[in-house]
């Protein structure tokens, strides 16, 4: 439990964003200084392999509110945010991408809404996704529609990971033992009082997206299997239908045999073998998703490892006489 609280923590997951960080500071700093609140900018360096650590150290010298938490290895966007939430000291915690796709100016609005309406969560909802690729928009739509249809989670169709949370919400998220959690579903699933703020999603300010297709599919699967048992039931239904169909074909095959037409039956045999095999494989695959989740939960491996927290380093320094310490 953090002892000395600040008013606002801005959690920024950062992975190989050397190009974008200076631009982020240019926009975030004036915005933050306008909040009239104490704050920290908690940059979670998700095991970057470019000059990001160096850039972050420089930013920290120029802007004392910047705090750097470095993960030992790349843990992924969601795990990086989780690390930030676990370390945040703010009474309010806002998570925002480093690439300026989410405008920092909106945070002030979120704070005002949270305080004014007394809610725990303020979701940033994209009102215009025209800057996203058609594929990204379609896949996102498909994903959120199916999640809404298949589970009880009332997640906003156009809400990403740009959101403001109260301390109580952050504590609740931190206390969840769940692995591979998809925060944009976990937070609405808590059902805390919430409000939304609309904003226009911009294009990435610099650098390239760190979200390849494979990661996007992973996130969707984690979200789906984390919140819905429907795919599991789907497998059962499919197996049942496949069984009935197989029974029909069996009767057909028997009749054909009695009529002496055994040779043409070969085709249907092949079809049955293939169909049943397909159904079984699909069912096994879906089962595997849940077994896999159970397995990782049992292993209880940490989703991330902290290498360094600039705040701890400061606390250890006796009088501030020593210069910045080497990163461990
Ligand atoms: N990110 C991260 N770890 C990763 C991948 C991405 O911390 O393994 C960060 C990245 O630096 C950015 C945010 O997550 O701040 C969103 O990533 P990105 O902009 O690449 O995703 P997109 O907007 O293309 O979906
Ligand atoms: Mg982005």
mmCIF file of C-alpha atoms in Angstrom, residues 68-310:
data_model
loop_
_atom_site.group_PDB
_atom_site.id
_atom_site.type_symbol
_atom_site.label_atom_id
_atom_site.label_comp_id
_atom_site.label_asym_id
_atom_site.label_seq_id
_atom_site.Cartn_x
_atom_site.Cartn_y
_atom_site.Cartn_z
ATOM 1 C CA UNK A 68 10.567 5.578 -14.154
ATOM 2 C CA UNK A 69 9.786 1.966 -13.441
ATOM 3 C CA UNK A 70 11.783 -0.349 -15.628
ATOM 4 C CA UNK A 71 10.680 -3.925 -16.215
ATOM 5 C CA UNK A 72 13.406 -6.503 -16.645
ATOM 6 C CA UNK A 73 11.930 -7.903 -19.808
ATOM 7 C CA UNK A 74 9.224 -6.991 -22.264
ATOM 8 C CA UNK A 75 5.984 -8.038 -20.571
ATOM 9 C CA UNK A 76 3.457 -6.580 -23.003
ATOM 10 C CA UNK A 77 1.128 -3.579 -22.943
ATOM 11 C CA UNK A 78 -1.401 -4.945 -20.425
ATOM 12 C CA UNK A 79 1.255 -6.257 -18.019
ATOM 13 C CA UNK A 80 3.124 -2.952 -18.232
ATOM 14 C CA UNK A 81 -0.039 -1.079 -17.273
ATOM 15 C CA UNK A 82 -0.608 -3.576 -14.432
ATOM 16 C CA UNK A 83 2.911 -2.880 -13.166
ATOM 17 C CA UNK A 84 2.129 0.830 -13.260
ATOM 18 C CA UNK A 85 -1.151 0.360 -11.383
ATOM 19 C CA UNK A 86 0.598 -1.693 -8.712
ATOM 20 C CA UNK A 87 3.168 1.048 -8.140
ATOM 21 C CA UNK A 88 1.022 4.140 -8.602
ATOM 22 C CA UNK A 89 0.629 6.400 -5.561
ATOM 23 C CA UNK A 90 -2.089 8.673 -6.891
ATOM 24 C CA UNK A 91 -5.545 9.209 -5.465
ATOM 25 C CA UNK A 92 -6.520 9.137 -9.114
ATOM 26 C CA UNK A 93 -4.711 7.036 -11.659
ATOM 27 C CA UNK A 94 -4.967 7.608 -15.377
ATOM 28 C CA UNK A 95 -3.490 5.245 -17.968
ATOM 29 C CA UNK A 96 -2.478 6.652 -21.326
ATOM 30 C CA UNK A 97 -0.455 5.394 -24.312
ATOM 31 C CA UNK A 98 2.884 7.038 -24.946
ATOM 32 C CA UNK A 99 2.302 7.635 -28.639
ATOM 33 C CA UNK A 100 -0.101 10.611 -28.255
ATOM 34 C CA UNK A 101 -2.986 8.735 -29.846
ATOM 35 C CA UNK A 102 -4.832 9.615 -26.651
ATOM 36 C CA UNK A 103 -4.679 13.404 -26.148
ATOM 37 C CA UNK A 104 -3.178 14.329 -22.719
ATOM 38 C CA UNK A 105 -5.398 17.437 -22.638
ATOM 39 C CA UNK A 106 -8.418 15.174 -22.055
ATOM 40 C CA UNK A 107 -7.065 14.037 -18.662
ATOM 41 C CA UNK A 108 -8.069 17.369 -17.092
ATOM 42 C CA UNK A 109 -11.598 16.827 -18.366
ATOM 43 C CA UNK A 110 -11.616 13.296 -16.922
ATOM 44 C CA UNK A 111 -10.546 14.623 -13.520
ATOM 45 C CA UNK A 112 -13.266 17.246 -13.589
ATOM 46 C CA UNK A 113 -15.901 14.665 -14.505
ATOM 47 C CA UNK A 114 -14.695 12.228 -11.837
ATOM 48 C CA UNK A 115 -14.764 14.887 -9.139
ATOM 49 C CA UNK A 116 -17.940 16.559 -10.346
ATOM 50 C CA UNK A 117 -19.991 13.395 -10.737
ATOM 51 C CA UNK A 118 -18.356 11.465 -7.912
ATOM 52 C CA UNK A 119 -17.660 8.386 -10.051
ATOM 53 C CA UNK A 120 -14.833 5.858 -9.714
ATOM 54 C CA UNK A 121 -13.989 5.380 -13.368
ATOM 55 C CA UNK A 122 -13.981 7.729 -16.343
ATOM 56 C CA UNK A 123 -13.557 5.961 -19.683
ATOM 57 C CA UNK A 124 -12.041 7.700 -22.644
ATOM 58 C CA UNK A 125 -14.325 6.801 -25.528
ATOM 59 C CA UNK A 126 -13.160 7.337 -29.089
ATOM 60 C CA UNK A 127 -15.791 9.232 -30.970
ATOM 61 C CA UNK A 128 -13.913 9.129 -34.226
ATOM 62 C CA UNK A 129 -11.667 6.269 -35.227
ATOM 63 C CA UNK A 130 -11.074 7.445 -38.756
ATOM 64 C CA UNK A 131 -7.317 7.530 -38.062
ATOM 65 C CA UNK A 132 -7.260 3.809 -37.288
ATOM 66 C CA UNK A 133 -6.914 1.402 -40.193
ATOM 67 C CA UNK A 134 -10.093 -0.165 -41.577
ATOM 68 C CA UNK A 135 -8.855 -3.544 -40.402
ATOM 69 C CA UNK A 136 -8.263 -2.291 -36.860
ATOM 70 C CA UNK A 137 -11.721 -0.724 -36.709
ATOM 71 C CA UNK A 138 -13.476 -3.802 -38.057
ATOM 72 C CA UNK A 139 -11.595 -6.221 -35.815
ATOM 73 C CA UNK A 140 -12.206 -4.022 -32.760
ATOM 74 C CA UNK A 141 -15.905 -3.816 -33.576
ATOM 75 C CA UNK A 142 -16.147 -7.586 -34.022
ATOM 76 C CA UNK A 143 -14.278 -8.164 -30.762
ATOM 77 C CA UNK A 144 -16.340 -5.840 -28.564
ATOM 78 C CA UNK A 145 -19.622 -6.902 -30.147
ATOM 79 C CA UNK A 146 -18.873 -10.573 -29.446
ATOM 80 C CA UNK A 147 -17.701 -9.823 -25.911
ATOM 81 C CA UNK A 148 -20.896 -7.922 -25.212
ATOM 82 C CA UNK A 149 -23.003 -10.692 -26.719
ATOM 83 C CA UNK A 150 -21.210 -13.573 -25.022
ATOM 84 C CA UNK A 151 -20.487 -12.217 -21.562
ATOM 85 C CA UNK A 152 -22.097 -10.013 -18.948
ATOM 86 C CA UNK A 153 -19.454 -7.325 -19.238
ATOM 87 C CA UNK A 154 -20.814 -3.959 -20.247
ATOM 88 C CA UNK A 155 -17.649 -2.767 -21.953
ATOM 89 C CA UNK A 156 -17.799 0.331 -24.129
ATOM 90 C CA UNK A 157 -17.391 -0.533 -27.791
ATOM 91 C CA UNK A 158 -14.933 2.278 -28.424
ATOM 92 C CA UNK A 159 -13.085 2.459 -25.119
ATOM 93 C CA UNK A 160 -9.433 1.425 -25.046
ATOM 94 C CA UNK A 161 -6.936 1.748 -22.234
ATOM 95 C CA UNK A 162 -7.244 5.510 -21.835
ATOM 96 C CA UNK A 163 -9.141 5.797 -18.557
ATOM 97 C CA UNK A 164 -9.101 7.444 -15.162
ATOM 98 C CA UNK A 165 -9.566 5.326 -12.037
ATOM 99 C CA UNK A 166 -10.034 6.138 -8.391
ATOM 100 C CA UNK A 167 -7.705 4.658 -5.776
ATOM 101 C CA UNK A 168 -10.451 2.215 -4.756
ATOM 102 C CA UNK A 169 -10.700 0.972 -8.351
ATOM 103 C CA UNK A 170 -6.940 0.577 -8.657
ATOM 104 C CA UNK A 171 -6.788 -1.351 -5.374
ATOM 105 C CA UNK A 172 -9.585 -3.605 -6.618
ATOM 106 C CA UNK A 173 -7.758 -4.288 -9.899
ATOM 107 C CA UNK A 174 -4.471 -4.887 -8.071
ATOM 108 C CA UNK A 175 -6.159 -7.410 -5.804
ATOM 109 C CA UNK A 176 -7.380 -9.550 -8.706
ATOM 110 C CA UNK A 177 -5.321 -12.720 -8.929
ATOM 111 C CA UNK A 178 -6.275 -13.214 -12.566
ATOM 112 C CA UNK A 179 -3.573 -13.785 -15.136
ATOM 113 C CA UNK A 180 -3.390 -12.299 -18.616
ATOM 114 C CA UNK A 181 -6.066 -9.866 -17.570
ATOM 115 C CA UNK A 182 -7.464 -7.570 -20.180
ATOM 116 C CA UNK A 183 -7.878 -4.326 -18.274
ATOM 117 C CA UNK A 184 -10.408 -2.796 -20.627
ATOM 118 C CA UNK A 185 -12.748 -5.651 -19.669
ATOM 119 C CA UNK A 186 -11.638 -6.198 -16.069
ATOM 120 C CA UNK A 187 -12.374 -2.594 -15.069
ATOM 121 C CA UNK A 188 -15.931 -2.425 -16.484
ATOM 122 C CA UNK A 189 -16.561 -5.893 -15.002
ATOM 123 C CA UNK A 190 -16.006 -4.417 -11.529
ATOM 124 C CA UNK A 191 -19.140 -2.409 -12.176
ATOM 125 C CA UNK A 192 -18.016 0.652 -10.198
ATOM 126 C CA UNK A 193 -19.849 3.932 -10.881
ATOM 127 C CA UNK A 194 -18.483 5.343 -14.108
ATOM 128 C CA UNK A 195 -18.765 8.115 -16.655
ATOM 129 C CA UNK A 196 -17.331 8.654 -20.120
ATOM 130 C CA UNK A 197 -15.449 11.419 -21.868
ATOM 131 C CA UNK A 198 -15.387 11.487 -25.648
ATOM 132 C CA UNK A 199 -12.223 12.207 -27.564
ATOM 133 C CA UNK A 200 -10.826 11.920 -31.035
ATOM 134 C CA UNK A 201 -8.154 9.287 -31.500
ATOM 135 C CA UNK A 202 -5.151 10.810 -33.246
ATOM 136 C CA UNK A 203 -2.529 9.140 -35.387
ATOM 137 C CA UNK A 204 0.635 7.904 -33.716
ATOM 138 C CA UNK A 205 2.943 10.920 -33.220
ATOM 139 C CA UNK A 206 6.135 9.037 -34.166
ATOM 140 C CA UNK A 207 7.549 5.539 -34.373
ATOM 141 C CA UNK A 208 5.637 2.396 -35.239
ATOM 142 C CA UNK A 209 2.843 0.409 -33.642
ATOM 143 C CA UNK A 210 4.015 -2.205 -31.165
ATOM 144 C CA UNK A 211 0.849 -4.217 -31.621
ATOM 145 C CA UNK A 212 1.357 -6.857 -34.284
ATOM 146 C CA UNK A 213 -1.620 -8.929 -35.435
ATOM 147 C CA UNK A 214 -0.549 -11.885 -33.289
ATOM 148 C CA UNK A 215 -0.680 -9.778 -30.117
ATOM 149 C CA UNK A 216 -4.092 -8.425 -31.065
ATOM 150 C CA UNK A 217 -5.463 -11.949 -31.525
ATOM 151 C CA UNK A 218 -3.907 -12.959 -28.182
ATOM 152 C CA UNK A 219 -5.598 -10.011 -26.464
ATOM 153 C CA UNK A 220 -8.961 -10.931 -27.995
ATOM 154 C CA UNK A 221 -8.638 -14.564 -26.930
ATOM 155 C CA UNK A 222 -7.611 -13.566 -23.403
ATOM 156 C CA UNK A 223 -10.559 -11.197 -23.256
ATOM 157 C CA UNK A 224 -13.025 -13.765 -24.547
ATOM 158 C CA UNK A 225 -11.861 -16.703 -22.442
ATOM 159 C CA UNK A 226 -11.410 -14.447 -19.433
ATOM 160 C CA UNK A 227 -15.011 -13.334 -19.438
ATOM 161 C CA UNK A 228 -17.143 -15.885 -21.166
ATOM 162 C CA UNK A 229 -17.815 -19.588 -20.988
ATOM 163 C CA UNK A 230 -19.867 -19.404 -24.181
ATOM 164 C CA UNK A 231 -17.083 -20.796 -26.414
ATOM 165 C CA UNK A 232 -16.925 -23.811 -24.124
ATOM 166 C CA UNK A 233 -20.675 -24.331 -24.504
ATOM 167 C CA UNK A 234 -20.347 -23.755 -28.216
ATOM 168 C CA UNK A 235 -18.004 -26.762 -28.323
ATOM 169 C CA UNK A 236 -20.593 -28.851 -26.497
ATOM 170 C CA UNK A 237 -23.351 -27.848 -28.911
ATOM 171 C CA UNK A 238 -21.118 -28.484 -31.880
ATOM 172 C CA UNK A 239 -20.259 -31.923 -30.526
ATOM 173 C CA UNK A 240 -23.970 -32.654 -29.996
ATOM 174 C CA UNK A 241 -24.922 -31.556 -33.523
ATOM 175 C CA UNK A 242 -21.988 -33.489 -34.953
ATOM 176 C CA UNK A 243 -23.188 -36.557 -33.050
ATOM 177 C CA UNK A 244 -26.724 -36.283 -34.425
ATOM 178 C CA UNK A 245 -25.407 -35.799 -37.953
ATOM 179 C CA UNK A 246 -23.127 -38.802 -37.552
ATOM 180 C CA UNK A 247 -26.132 -40.867 -36.394
ATOM 181 C CA UNK A 248 -28.034 -39.852 -39.528
ATOM 182 C CA UNK A 249 -25.120 -40.841 -41.726
ATOM 183 C CA UNK A 250 -24.853 -44.144 -39.834
ATOM 184 C CA UNK A 251 -28.483 -44.993 -40.644
ATOM 185 C CA UNK A 252 -27.841 -43.992 -44.247
ATOM 186 C CA UNK A 253 -24.737 -46.183 -44.401
ATOM 187 C CA UNK A 254 -26.608 -49.175 -42.907
ATOM 188 C CA UNK A 255 -29.423 -48.812 -45.440
ATOM 189 C CA UNK A 256 -26.907 -48.589 -48.262
ATOM 190 C CA UNK A 257 -25.155 -51.693 -46.950
ATOM 191 C CA UNK A 258 -28.429 -53.628 -46.807
ATOM 192 C CA UNK A 259 -29.141 -52.575 -50.374
ATOM 193 C CA UNK A 260 -25.730 -53.853 -51.408
ATOM 194 C CA UNK A 261 -24.306 -50.451 -52.378
ATOM 195 C CA UNK A 262 -21.295 -50.666 -50.084
ATOM 196 C CA UNK A 263 -18.720 -49.243 -52.439
ATOM 197 C CA UNK A 264 -20.277 -45.765 -52.795
ATOM 198 C CA UNK A 265 -20.375 -45.693 -48.962
ATOM 199 C CA UNK A 266 -16.655 -45.096 -48.973
ATOM 200 C CA UNK A 267 -17.223 -41.416 -49.766
ATOM 201 C CA UNK A 268 -19.488 -40.873 -46.805
ATOM 202 C CA UNK A 269 -17.028 -42.693 -44.519
ATOM 203 C CA UNK A 270 -14.302 -40.306 -45.496
ATOM 204 C CA UNK A 271 -16.633 -37.363 -45.006
ATOM 205 C CA UNK A 272 -17.621 -38.576 -41.535
ATOM 206 C CA UNK A 273 -14.043 -39.169 -40.453
ATOM 207 C CA UNK A 274 -13.082 -35.711 -41.624
ATOM 208 C CA UNK A 275 -16.121 -33.987 -40.093
ATOM 209 C CA UNK A 276 -15.857 -35.689 -36.717
ATOM 210 C CA UNK A 277 -12.122 -35.062 -36.662
ATOM 211 C CA UNK A 278 -12.708 -31.384 -37.345
ATOM 212 C CA UNK A 279 -15.344 -31.055 -34.663
ATOM 213 C CA UNK A 280 -13.143 -32.804 -32.123
ATOM 214 C CA UNK A 281 -10.151 -30.686 -32.941
ATOM 215 C CA UNK A 282 -12.169 -27.503 -32.613
ATOM 216 C CA UNK A 283 -13.632 -28.603 -29.302
ATOM 217 C CA UNK A 284 -10.188 -29.585 -28.058
ATOM 218 C CA UNK A 285 -8.779 -26.236 -29.118
ATOM 219 C CA UNK A 286 -11.438 -24.345 -27.203
ATOM 220 C CA UNK A 287 -10.932 -26.549 -24.160
ATOM 221 C CA UNK A 288 -7.223 -25.945 -24.460
ATOM 222 C CA UNK A 289 -7.790 -22.204 -24.112
ATOM 223 C CA UNK A 290 -9.408 -22.670 -20.718
ATOM 224 C CA UNK A 291 -7.021 -25.378 -19.589
ATOM 225 C CA UNK A 292 -4.204 -23.053 -20.582
ATOM 226 C CA UNK A 293 -5.642 -20.252 -18.476
ATOM 227 C CA UNK A 294 -6.070 -22.577 -15.501
ATOM 228 C CA UNK A 295 -2.532 -23.759 -15.984
ATOM 229 C CA UNK A 296 -1.013 -20.275 -16.010
ATOM 230 C CA UNK A 297 -3.144 -19.315 -13.015
ATOM 231 C CA UNK A 298 -1.861 -22.334 -11.094
ATOM 232 C CA UNK A 299 1.702 -21.512 -11.962
ATOM 233 C CA UNK A 300 1.040 -18.037 -10.587
ATOM 234 C CA UNK A 301 4.055 -16.635 -12.351
ATOM 235 C CA UNK A 302 4.402 -12.885 -11.976
ATOM 236 C CA UNK A 303 3.329 -11.096 -15.144
ATOM 237 C CA UNK A 304 6.311 -8.754 -14.865
ATOM 238 C CA UNK A 305 9.538 -8.160 -12.959
ATOM 239 C CA UNK A 306 10.573 -4.735 -11.730
ATOM 240 C CA UNK A 307 14.216 -3.962 -12.418
ATOM 241 C CA UNK A 308 14.338 -0.445 -11.084
ATOM 242 C CA UNK A 309 12.094 2.250 -9.646
ATOM 243 C CA UNK A 310 13.533 5.747 -9.643
#
